[in-house]
CSV table of C-alpha atoms in Angstrom, one decimal:
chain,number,residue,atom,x,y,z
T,158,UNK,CA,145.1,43.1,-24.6
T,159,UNK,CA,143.1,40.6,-23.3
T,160,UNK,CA,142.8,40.3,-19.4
T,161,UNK,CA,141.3,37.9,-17.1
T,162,UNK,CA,140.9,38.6,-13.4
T,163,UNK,CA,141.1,35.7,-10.7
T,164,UNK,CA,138.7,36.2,-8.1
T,165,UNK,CA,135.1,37.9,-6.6
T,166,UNK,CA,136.2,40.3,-3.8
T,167,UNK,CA,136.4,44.0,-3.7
T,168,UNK,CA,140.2,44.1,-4.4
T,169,UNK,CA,139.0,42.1,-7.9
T,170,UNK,CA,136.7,44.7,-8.4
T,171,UNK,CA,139.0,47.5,-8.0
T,172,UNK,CA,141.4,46.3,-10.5
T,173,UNK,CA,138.9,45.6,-12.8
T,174,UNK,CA,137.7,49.0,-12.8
T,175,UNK,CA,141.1,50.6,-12.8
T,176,UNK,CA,141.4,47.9,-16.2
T,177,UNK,CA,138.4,49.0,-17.9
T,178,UNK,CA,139.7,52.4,-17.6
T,179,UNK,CA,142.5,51.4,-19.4
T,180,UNK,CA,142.6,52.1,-23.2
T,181,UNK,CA,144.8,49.3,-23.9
T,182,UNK,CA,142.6,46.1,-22.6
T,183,UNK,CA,140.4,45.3,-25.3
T,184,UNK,CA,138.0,42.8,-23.7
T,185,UNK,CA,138.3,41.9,-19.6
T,186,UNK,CA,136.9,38.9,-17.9
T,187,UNK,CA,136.5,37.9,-14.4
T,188,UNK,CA,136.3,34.6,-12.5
T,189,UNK,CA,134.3,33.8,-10.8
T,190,UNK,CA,133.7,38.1,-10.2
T,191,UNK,CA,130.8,39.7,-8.0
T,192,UNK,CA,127.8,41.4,-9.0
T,193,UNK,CA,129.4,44.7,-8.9
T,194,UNK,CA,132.1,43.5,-11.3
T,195,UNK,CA,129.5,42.1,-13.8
T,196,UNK,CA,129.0,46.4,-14.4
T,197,UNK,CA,132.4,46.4,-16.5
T,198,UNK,CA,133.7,42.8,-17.0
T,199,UNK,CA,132.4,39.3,-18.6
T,200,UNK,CA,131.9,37.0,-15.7
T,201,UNK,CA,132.9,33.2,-15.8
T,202,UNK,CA,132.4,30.3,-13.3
T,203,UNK,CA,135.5,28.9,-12.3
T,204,UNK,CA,137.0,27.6,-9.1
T,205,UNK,CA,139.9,29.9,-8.5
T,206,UNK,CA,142.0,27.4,-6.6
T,207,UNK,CA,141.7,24.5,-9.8
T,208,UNK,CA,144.9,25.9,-11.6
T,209,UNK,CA,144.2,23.9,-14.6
T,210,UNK,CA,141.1,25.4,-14.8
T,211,UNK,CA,142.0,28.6,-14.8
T,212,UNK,CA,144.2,28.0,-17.2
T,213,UNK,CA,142.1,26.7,-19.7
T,214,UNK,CA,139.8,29.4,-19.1
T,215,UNK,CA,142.0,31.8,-20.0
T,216,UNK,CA,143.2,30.3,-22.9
T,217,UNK,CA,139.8,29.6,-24.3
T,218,UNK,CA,139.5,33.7,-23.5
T,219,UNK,CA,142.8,33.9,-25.3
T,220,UNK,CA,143.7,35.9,-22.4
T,221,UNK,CA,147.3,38.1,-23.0
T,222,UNK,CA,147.6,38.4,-19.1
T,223,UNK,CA,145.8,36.9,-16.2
T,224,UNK,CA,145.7,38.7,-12.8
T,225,UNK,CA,145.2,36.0,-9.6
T,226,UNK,CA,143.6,38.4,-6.7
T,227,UNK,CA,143.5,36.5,-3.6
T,228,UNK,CA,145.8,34.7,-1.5
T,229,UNK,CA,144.4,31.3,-1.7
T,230,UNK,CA,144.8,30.7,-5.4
T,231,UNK,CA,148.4,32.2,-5.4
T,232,UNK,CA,149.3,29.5,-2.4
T,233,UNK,CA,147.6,26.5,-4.5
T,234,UNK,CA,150.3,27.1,-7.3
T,235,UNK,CA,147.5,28.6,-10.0
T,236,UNK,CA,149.6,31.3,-11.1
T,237,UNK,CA,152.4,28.2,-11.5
T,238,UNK,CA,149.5,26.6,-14.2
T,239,UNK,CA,148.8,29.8,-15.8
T,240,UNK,CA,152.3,30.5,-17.1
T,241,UNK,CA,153.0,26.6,-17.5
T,242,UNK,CA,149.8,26.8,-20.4
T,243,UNK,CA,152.4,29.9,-21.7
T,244,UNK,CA,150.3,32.6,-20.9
T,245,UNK,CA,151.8,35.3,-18.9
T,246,UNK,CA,150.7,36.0,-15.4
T,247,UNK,CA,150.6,38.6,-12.6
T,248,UNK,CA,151.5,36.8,-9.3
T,249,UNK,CA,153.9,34.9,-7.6
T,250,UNK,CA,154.9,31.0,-7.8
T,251,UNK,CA,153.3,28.9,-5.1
T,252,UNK,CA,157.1,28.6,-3.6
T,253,UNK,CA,157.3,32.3,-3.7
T,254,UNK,CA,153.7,32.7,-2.4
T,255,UNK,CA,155.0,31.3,0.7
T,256,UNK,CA,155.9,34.2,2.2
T,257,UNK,CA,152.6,34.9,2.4
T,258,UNK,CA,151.4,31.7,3.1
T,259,UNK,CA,153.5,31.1,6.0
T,260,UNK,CA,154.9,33.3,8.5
T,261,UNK,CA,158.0,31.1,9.8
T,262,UNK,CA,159.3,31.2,6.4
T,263,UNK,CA,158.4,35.2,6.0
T,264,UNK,CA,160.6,35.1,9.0
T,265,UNK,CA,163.3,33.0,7.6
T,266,UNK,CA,163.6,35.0,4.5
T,267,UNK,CA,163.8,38.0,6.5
T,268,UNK,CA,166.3,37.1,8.9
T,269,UNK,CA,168.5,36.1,5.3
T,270,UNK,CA,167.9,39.2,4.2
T,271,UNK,CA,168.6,41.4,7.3
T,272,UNK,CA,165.5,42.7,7.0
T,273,UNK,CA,163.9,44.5,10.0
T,274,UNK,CA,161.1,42.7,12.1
T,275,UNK,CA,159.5,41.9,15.2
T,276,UNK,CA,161.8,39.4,17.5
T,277,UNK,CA,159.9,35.8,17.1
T,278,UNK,CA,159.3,32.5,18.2
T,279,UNK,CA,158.0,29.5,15.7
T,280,UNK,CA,156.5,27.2,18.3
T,281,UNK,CA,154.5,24.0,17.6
T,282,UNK,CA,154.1,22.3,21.3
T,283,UNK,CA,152.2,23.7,24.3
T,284,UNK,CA,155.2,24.1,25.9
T,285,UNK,CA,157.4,26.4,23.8
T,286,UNK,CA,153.9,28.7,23.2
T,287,UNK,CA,154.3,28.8,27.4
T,288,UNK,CA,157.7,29.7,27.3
T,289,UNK,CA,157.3,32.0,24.1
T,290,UNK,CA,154.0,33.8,25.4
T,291,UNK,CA,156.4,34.3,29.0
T,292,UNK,CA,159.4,35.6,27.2
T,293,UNK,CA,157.5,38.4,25.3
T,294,UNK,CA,154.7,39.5,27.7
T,295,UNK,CA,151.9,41.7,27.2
T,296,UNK,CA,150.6,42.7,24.7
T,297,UNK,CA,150.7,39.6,23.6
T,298,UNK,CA,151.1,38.7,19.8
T,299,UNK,CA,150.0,35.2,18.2
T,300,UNK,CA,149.4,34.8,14.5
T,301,UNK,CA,148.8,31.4,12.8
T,302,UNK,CA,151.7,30.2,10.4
T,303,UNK,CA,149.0,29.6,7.8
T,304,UNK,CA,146.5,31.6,5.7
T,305,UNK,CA,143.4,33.1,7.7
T,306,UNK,CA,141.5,35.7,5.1
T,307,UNK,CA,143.0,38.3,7.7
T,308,UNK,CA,141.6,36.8,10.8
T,309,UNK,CA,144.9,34.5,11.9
T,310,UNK,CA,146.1,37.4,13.8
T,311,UNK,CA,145.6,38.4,17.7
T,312,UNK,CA,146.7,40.8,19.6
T,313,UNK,CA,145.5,40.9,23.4
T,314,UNK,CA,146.7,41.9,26.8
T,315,UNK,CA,144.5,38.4,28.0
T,316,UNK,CA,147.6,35.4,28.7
T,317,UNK,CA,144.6,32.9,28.5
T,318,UNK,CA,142.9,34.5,25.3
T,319,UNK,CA,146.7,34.3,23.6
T,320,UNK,CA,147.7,30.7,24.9
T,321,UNK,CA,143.8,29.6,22.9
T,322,UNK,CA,144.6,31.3,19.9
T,323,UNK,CA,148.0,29.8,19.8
T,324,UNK,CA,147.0,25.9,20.8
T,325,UNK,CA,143.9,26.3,18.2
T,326,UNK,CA,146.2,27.2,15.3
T,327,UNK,CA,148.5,24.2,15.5
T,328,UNK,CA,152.2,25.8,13.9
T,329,UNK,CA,152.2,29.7,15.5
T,330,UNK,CA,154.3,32.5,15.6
T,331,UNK,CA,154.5,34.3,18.5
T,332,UNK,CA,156.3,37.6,18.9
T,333,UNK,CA,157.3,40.5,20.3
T,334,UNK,CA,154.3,43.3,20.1
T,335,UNK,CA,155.6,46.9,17.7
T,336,UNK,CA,154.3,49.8,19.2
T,337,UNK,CA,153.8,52.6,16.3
T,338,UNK,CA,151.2,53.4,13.8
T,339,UNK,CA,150.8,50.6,11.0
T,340,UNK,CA,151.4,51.6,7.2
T,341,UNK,CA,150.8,49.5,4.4
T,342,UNK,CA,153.4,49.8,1.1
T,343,UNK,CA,152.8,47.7,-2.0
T,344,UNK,CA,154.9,47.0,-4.8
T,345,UNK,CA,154.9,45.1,-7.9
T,346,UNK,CA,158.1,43.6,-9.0
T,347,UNK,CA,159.1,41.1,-11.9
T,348,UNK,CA,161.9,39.6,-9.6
T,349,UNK,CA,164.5,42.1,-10.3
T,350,UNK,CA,162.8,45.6,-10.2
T,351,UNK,CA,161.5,46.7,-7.5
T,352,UNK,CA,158.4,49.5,-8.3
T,353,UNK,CA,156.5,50.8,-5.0
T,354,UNK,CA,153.5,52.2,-5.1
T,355,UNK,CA,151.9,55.3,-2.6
T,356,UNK,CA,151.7,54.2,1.1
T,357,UNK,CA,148.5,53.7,2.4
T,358,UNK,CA,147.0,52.7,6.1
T,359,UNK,CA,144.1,50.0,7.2
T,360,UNK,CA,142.1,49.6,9.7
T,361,UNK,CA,141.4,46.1,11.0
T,362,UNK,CA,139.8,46.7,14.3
T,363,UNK,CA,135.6,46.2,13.8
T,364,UNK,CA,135.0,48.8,15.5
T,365,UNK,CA,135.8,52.7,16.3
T,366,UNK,CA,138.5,54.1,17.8
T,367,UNK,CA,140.2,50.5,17.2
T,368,UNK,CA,138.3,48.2,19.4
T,369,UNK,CA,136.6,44.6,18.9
T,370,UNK,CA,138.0,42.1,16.9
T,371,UNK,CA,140.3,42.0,14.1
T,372,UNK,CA,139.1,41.6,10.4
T,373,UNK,CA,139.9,41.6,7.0
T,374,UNK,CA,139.7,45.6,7.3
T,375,UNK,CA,137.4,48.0,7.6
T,376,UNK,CA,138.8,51.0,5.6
T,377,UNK,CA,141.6,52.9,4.8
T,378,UNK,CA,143.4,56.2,3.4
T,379,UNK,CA,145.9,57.5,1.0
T,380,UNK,CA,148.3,59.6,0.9
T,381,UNK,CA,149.8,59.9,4.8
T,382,UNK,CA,149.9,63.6,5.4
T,383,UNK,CA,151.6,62.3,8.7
T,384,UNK,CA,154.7,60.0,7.3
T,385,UNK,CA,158.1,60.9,7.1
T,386,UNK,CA,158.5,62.0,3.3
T,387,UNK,CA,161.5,59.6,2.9
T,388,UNK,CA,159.2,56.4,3.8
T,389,UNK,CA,159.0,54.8,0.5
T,390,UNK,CA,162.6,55.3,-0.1
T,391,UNK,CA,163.5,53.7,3.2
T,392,UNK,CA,161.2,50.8,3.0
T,393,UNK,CA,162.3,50.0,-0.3
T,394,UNK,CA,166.3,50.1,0.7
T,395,UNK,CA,165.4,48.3,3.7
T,396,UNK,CA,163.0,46.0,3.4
T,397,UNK,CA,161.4,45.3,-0.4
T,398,UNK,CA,164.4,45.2,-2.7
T,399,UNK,CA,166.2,43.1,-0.2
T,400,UNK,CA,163.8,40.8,0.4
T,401,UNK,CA,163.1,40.1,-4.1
T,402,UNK,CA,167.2,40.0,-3.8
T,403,UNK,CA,167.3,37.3,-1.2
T,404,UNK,CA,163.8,35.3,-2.9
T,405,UNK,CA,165.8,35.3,-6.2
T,406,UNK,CA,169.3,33.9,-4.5
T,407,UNK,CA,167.2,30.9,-2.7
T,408,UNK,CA,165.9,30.4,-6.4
T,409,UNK,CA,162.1,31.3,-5.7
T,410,UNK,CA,162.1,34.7,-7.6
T,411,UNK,CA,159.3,37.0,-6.8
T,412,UNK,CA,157.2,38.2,-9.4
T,413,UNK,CA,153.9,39.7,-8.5
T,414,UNK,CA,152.4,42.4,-5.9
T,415,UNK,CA,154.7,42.2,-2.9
T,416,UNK,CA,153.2,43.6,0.2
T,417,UNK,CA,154.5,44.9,3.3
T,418,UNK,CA,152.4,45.6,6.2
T,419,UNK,CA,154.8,48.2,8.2
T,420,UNK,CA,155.0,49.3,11.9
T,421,UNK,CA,156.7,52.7,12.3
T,422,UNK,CA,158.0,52.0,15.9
T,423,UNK,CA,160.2,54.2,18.0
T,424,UNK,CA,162.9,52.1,16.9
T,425,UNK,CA,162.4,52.5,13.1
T,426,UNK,CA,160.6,50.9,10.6
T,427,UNK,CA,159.9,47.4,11.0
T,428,UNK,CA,158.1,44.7,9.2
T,429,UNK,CA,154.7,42.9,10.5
T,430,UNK,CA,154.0,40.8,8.1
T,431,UNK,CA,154.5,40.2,4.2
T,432,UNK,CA,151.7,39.4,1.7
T,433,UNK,CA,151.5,38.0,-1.3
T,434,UNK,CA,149.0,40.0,-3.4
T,435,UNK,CA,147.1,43.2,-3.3
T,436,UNK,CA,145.8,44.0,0.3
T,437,UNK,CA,141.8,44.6,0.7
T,438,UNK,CA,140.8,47.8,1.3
T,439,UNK,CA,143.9,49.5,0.5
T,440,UNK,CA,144.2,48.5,-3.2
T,441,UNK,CA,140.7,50.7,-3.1
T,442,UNK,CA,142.8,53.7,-2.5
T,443,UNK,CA,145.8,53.2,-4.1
T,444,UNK,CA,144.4,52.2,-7.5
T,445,UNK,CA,142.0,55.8,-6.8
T,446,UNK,CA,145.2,57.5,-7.3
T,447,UNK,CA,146.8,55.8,-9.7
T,448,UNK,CA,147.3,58.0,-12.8
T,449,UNK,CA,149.1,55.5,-14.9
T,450,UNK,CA,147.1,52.9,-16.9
T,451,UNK,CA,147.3,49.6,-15.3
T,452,UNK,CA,147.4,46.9,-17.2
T,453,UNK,CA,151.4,47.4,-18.9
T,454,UNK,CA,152.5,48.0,-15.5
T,455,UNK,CA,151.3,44.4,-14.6
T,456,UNK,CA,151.9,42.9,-17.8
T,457,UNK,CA,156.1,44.3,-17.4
T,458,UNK,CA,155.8,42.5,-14.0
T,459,UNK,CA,155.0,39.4,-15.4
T,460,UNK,CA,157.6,39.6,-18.6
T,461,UNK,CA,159.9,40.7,-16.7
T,462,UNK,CA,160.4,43.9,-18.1
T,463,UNK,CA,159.4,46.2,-15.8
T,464,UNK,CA,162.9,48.4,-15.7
T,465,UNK,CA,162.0,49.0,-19.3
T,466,UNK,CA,158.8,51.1,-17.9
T,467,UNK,CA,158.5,55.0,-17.2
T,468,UNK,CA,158.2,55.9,-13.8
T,469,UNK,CA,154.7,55.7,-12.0
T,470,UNK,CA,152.6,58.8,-12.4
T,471,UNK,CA,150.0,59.8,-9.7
T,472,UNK,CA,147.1,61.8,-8.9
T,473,UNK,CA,147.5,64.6,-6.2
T,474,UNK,CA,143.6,63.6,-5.2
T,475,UNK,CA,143.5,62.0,-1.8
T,476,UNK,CA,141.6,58.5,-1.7
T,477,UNK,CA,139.2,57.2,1.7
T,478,UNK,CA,137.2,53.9,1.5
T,479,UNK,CA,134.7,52.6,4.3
T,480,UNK,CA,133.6,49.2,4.1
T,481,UNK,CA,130.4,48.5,5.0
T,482,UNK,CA,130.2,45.0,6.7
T,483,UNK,CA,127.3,42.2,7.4
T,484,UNK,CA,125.5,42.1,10.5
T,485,UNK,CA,127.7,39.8,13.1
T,486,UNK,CA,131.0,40.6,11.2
T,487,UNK,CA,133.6,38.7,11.7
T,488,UNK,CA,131.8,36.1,13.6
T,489,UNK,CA,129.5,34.7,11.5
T,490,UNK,CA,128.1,37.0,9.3
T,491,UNK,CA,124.3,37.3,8.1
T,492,UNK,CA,124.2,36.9,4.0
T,493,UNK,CA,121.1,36.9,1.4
T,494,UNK,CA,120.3,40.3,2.6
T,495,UNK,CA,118.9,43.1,-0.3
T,496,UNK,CA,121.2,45.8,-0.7
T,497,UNK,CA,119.5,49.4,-1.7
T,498,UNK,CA,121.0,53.0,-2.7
T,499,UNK,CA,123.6,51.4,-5.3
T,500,UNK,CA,121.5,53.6,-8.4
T,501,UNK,CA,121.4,56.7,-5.9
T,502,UNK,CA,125.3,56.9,-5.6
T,503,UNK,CA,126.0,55.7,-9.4
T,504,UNK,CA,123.6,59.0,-9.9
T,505,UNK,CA,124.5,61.5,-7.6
T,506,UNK,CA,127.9,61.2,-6.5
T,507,UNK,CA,129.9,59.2,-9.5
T,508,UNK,CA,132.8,60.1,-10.7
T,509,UNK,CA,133.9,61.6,-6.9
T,510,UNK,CA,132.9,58.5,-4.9
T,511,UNK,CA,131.8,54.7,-5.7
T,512,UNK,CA,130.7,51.4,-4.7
T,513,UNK,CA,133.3,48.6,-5.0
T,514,UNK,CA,131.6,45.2,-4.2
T,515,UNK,CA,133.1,42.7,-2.1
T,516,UNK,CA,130.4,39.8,-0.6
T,517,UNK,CA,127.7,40.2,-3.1
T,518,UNK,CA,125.4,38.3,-6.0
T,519,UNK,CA,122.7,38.7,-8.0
T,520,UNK,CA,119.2,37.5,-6.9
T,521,UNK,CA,116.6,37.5,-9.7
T,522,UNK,CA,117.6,41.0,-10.7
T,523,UNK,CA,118.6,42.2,-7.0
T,524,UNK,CA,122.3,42.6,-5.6
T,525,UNK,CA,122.0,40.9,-1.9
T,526,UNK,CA,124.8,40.2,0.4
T,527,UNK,CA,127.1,37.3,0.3
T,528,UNK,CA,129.6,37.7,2.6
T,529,UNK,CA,131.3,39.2,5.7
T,530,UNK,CA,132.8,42.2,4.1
T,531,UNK,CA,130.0,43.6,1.4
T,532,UNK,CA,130.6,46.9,-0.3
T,533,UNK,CA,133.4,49.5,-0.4
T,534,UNK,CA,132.8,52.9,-0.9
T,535,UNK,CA,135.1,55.2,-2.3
T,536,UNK,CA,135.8,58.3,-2.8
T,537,UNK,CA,138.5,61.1,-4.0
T,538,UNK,CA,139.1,64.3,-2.9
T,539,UNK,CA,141.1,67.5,-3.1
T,540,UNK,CA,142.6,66.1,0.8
T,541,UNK,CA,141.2,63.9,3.2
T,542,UNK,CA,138.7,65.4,4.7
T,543,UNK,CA,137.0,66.0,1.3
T,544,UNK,CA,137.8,62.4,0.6
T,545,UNK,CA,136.4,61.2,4.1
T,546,UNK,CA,133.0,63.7,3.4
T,547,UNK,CA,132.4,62.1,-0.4
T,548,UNK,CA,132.8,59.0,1.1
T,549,UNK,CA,130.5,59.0,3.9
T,550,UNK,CA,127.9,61.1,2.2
T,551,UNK,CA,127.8,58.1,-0.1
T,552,UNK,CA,127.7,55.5,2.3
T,553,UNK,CA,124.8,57.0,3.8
T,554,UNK,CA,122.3,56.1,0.5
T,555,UNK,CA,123.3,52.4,1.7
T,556,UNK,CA,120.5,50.5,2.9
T,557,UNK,CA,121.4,47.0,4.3
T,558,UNK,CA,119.7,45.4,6.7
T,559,UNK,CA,121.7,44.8,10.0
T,560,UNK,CA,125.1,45.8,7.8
T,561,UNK,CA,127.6,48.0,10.1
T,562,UNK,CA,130.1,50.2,9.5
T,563,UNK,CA,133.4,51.9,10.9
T,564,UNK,CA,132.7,56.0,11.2
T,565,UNK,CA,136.5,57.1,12.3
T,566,UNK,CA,138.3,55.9,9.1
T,567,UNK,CA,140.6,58.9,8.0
T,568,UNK,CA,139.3,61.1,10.4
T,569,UNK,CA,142.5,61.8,12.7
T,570,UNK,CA,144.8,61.7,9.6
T,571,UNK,CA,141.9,64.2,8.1
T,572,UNK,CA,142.3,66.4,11.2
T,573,UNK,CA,145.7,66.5,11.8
């Protein structure tokens, strides 16, 4: 099988290297990929959000399965083009996507499929954010309706920092704050079946012990030596399979990665938000410990033959990834910089940890920084503390000028 990859971030990277890994794909390309990526896949220029360019891409790759990464494409309807040129796809329609793409229809499909969630208000005028933000309290809890590359989001005990947020994003959801620590559970589905994968958790925060402000992510685990055992099975009774069921009977079937970012409250499970596609970083531990190969999986999602497939297999390895982030990230990160220790890891700590590129390109022959969110190391271990150790020990050949780091991720989970 031929594959093609949409996209240039370290979730991209991640399934490209689970991919290569995977004796069935013959050739793999990426588009428009990363400099890290260029290590096991055939690069291509493309604009990820042109559908019909991606299409013809891929048939001119005669591509037997194209894989759209991020958000953006998925909500511009490029998935819709890909299978339109008859070439089967991993992701959901642009309707679909929606759920995603805007959180008052997330809601709406939730509330049709009894699915549980934060309390909510879709407000649009500066009066019904008011009367929303004075209903709820603090913390207070504003995300934009639309797509924000993880930054929409924000969560603040400040009335005046919430009523800004909410007047600068136009259409908001405001809503009622879920105390409990966050899980994240993905699943690929063709519609029909529902297949989860291992939870993992994120952490957004910039900085330790969860303060500053939110990101795309800084890191994240897997397994949950903490989590109730019966999580998966709960979430997907509750919450997945109801919510492909109810995406089918509106007649916007679901066929892709369906994400659910969870809280586990003191009143039960309960949904934050929904996503559209693998999550960055926790595809970067998920994937780690992924024993079956890939690319069938994704292939029986988008031919709708997933229920066909023998059950998931994984490794018993735990999984930790730090990212390691530009100088000002999120604001407005620093890019161009030189990046140094790649060879030193690829040497001395390969196959247990790796780097996973995010924001990076090639400069006459040197990988530099291009972005907010740069590299992603990785590592495996026999638990998490041998995980978190790898992980950091690579890290630590990283030179980047002004780049910053998170130094907590795992380590409660680890200690516990």
């Amino acid at each position: 099988m031929k594959v093609l990859v949409i996209g240039g971030g370290a979730r991209e990277h991640a399934l490209c290297r689970s991919l290569s890994l995977d004796p069935d794909v013959t050739a793999l390309h990426c588009a428009p990929g990363n400099a890290g990526i260029a290590d096991v896949a055939e690069l291509h220029p493309v604009d990820a959000l042109d559908g019909a360019a991606v299409a013809r891409l891929a048939a001119e790759l005669e591509a037997g399965l194209v894989i759209v990464g991020p958000e953006a494409p998925l909500v511009a309807g490029v998935a819709d083009a890909v299978r339109d040129a008859g070439i089967p796809c991993f992701g959901p329609s642009r309707e679909a996507a929606e759920l995603e793409g805007s959180k008052a229809f997330a809601k709406d499909v939730m509330a049709g499929a009894n699915v549980p969630t934060a309390r909510s208000y879709v407000c649009t005028t500066p009066e019904q954010i008011d009367d929303a933000l004075d209903a709820f309290g603090a913390p207070y809890v504003v995300k934009d309706d639309g797509l924000a590359a993880g930054k929409g989001v924000v969560v603040t005990d400040d009335i005046a920092a919430a009523r800004e947020h909410a007047l600068a994003c136009g259409r908001v959801v405001i809503e009622e704050f879920l105390d409990g620590p966050e899980v994240s559970l993905f699943a690929i589905t063709d519609g029909v079946t529902v297949l989860p994968l291992q939870p993992a958790q994120d952490f957004k925060r910039a900085l330790d012990n969860d303060e500053g402000p939110n990101t795309g992510g800084m890191g994240a685990y897997s397994p949950l030596p903490w989590a109730d055992p019966k999580l998966v099975d709960e979430v997907m009774e509750t919450v997945l399979q109801p919510t492909v069921d109810e995406l089918r009977r509106r007649g916007t079937p679901f066929s892709g990665l369906l994400y659910a970012g969870l809280a586990i409250t003191s009143r039960g499970v309960r949904v934050i938000e929904f996503n559209a596609r693998f999550g960055d970083p926790e595809t970067q531990v998920v994937l780690a410990r992924l024993k079956t190969p890939l690319a069938g999986v994704l292939l029986g999602a988008a031919e709708g033959t997933l229920a066909d497939l023998p059950p998931l297999t994984w490794r018993d390895d735990a999984a930790v990834t730090v990212v390691v982030a530009s100088h000002n990230y999120p604001d407005t990160p620093r890019t161009g910089d030189p990046i140094e220790g790649l060879d030193e890891i690829a040497a001395q700590d390969a196959p247990d940890a790796y780097v996973l590129h995010a924001g990076t390109r090639l400069d006459g022959g040197t990988v530099v920084s291009a972005g907010g969110r740069v590299l992603s190391v990785t590592a495996t271990g026999k638990n998490l503390t041998q995980a978190r150790e790898r992980a950091y020990t690579a890290l630590g050949r990283i030179s980047l000028s002004g780049s910053q780091h998170r130094t907590d991720i795992a380590r409660e989970a680890a200690e516990a």
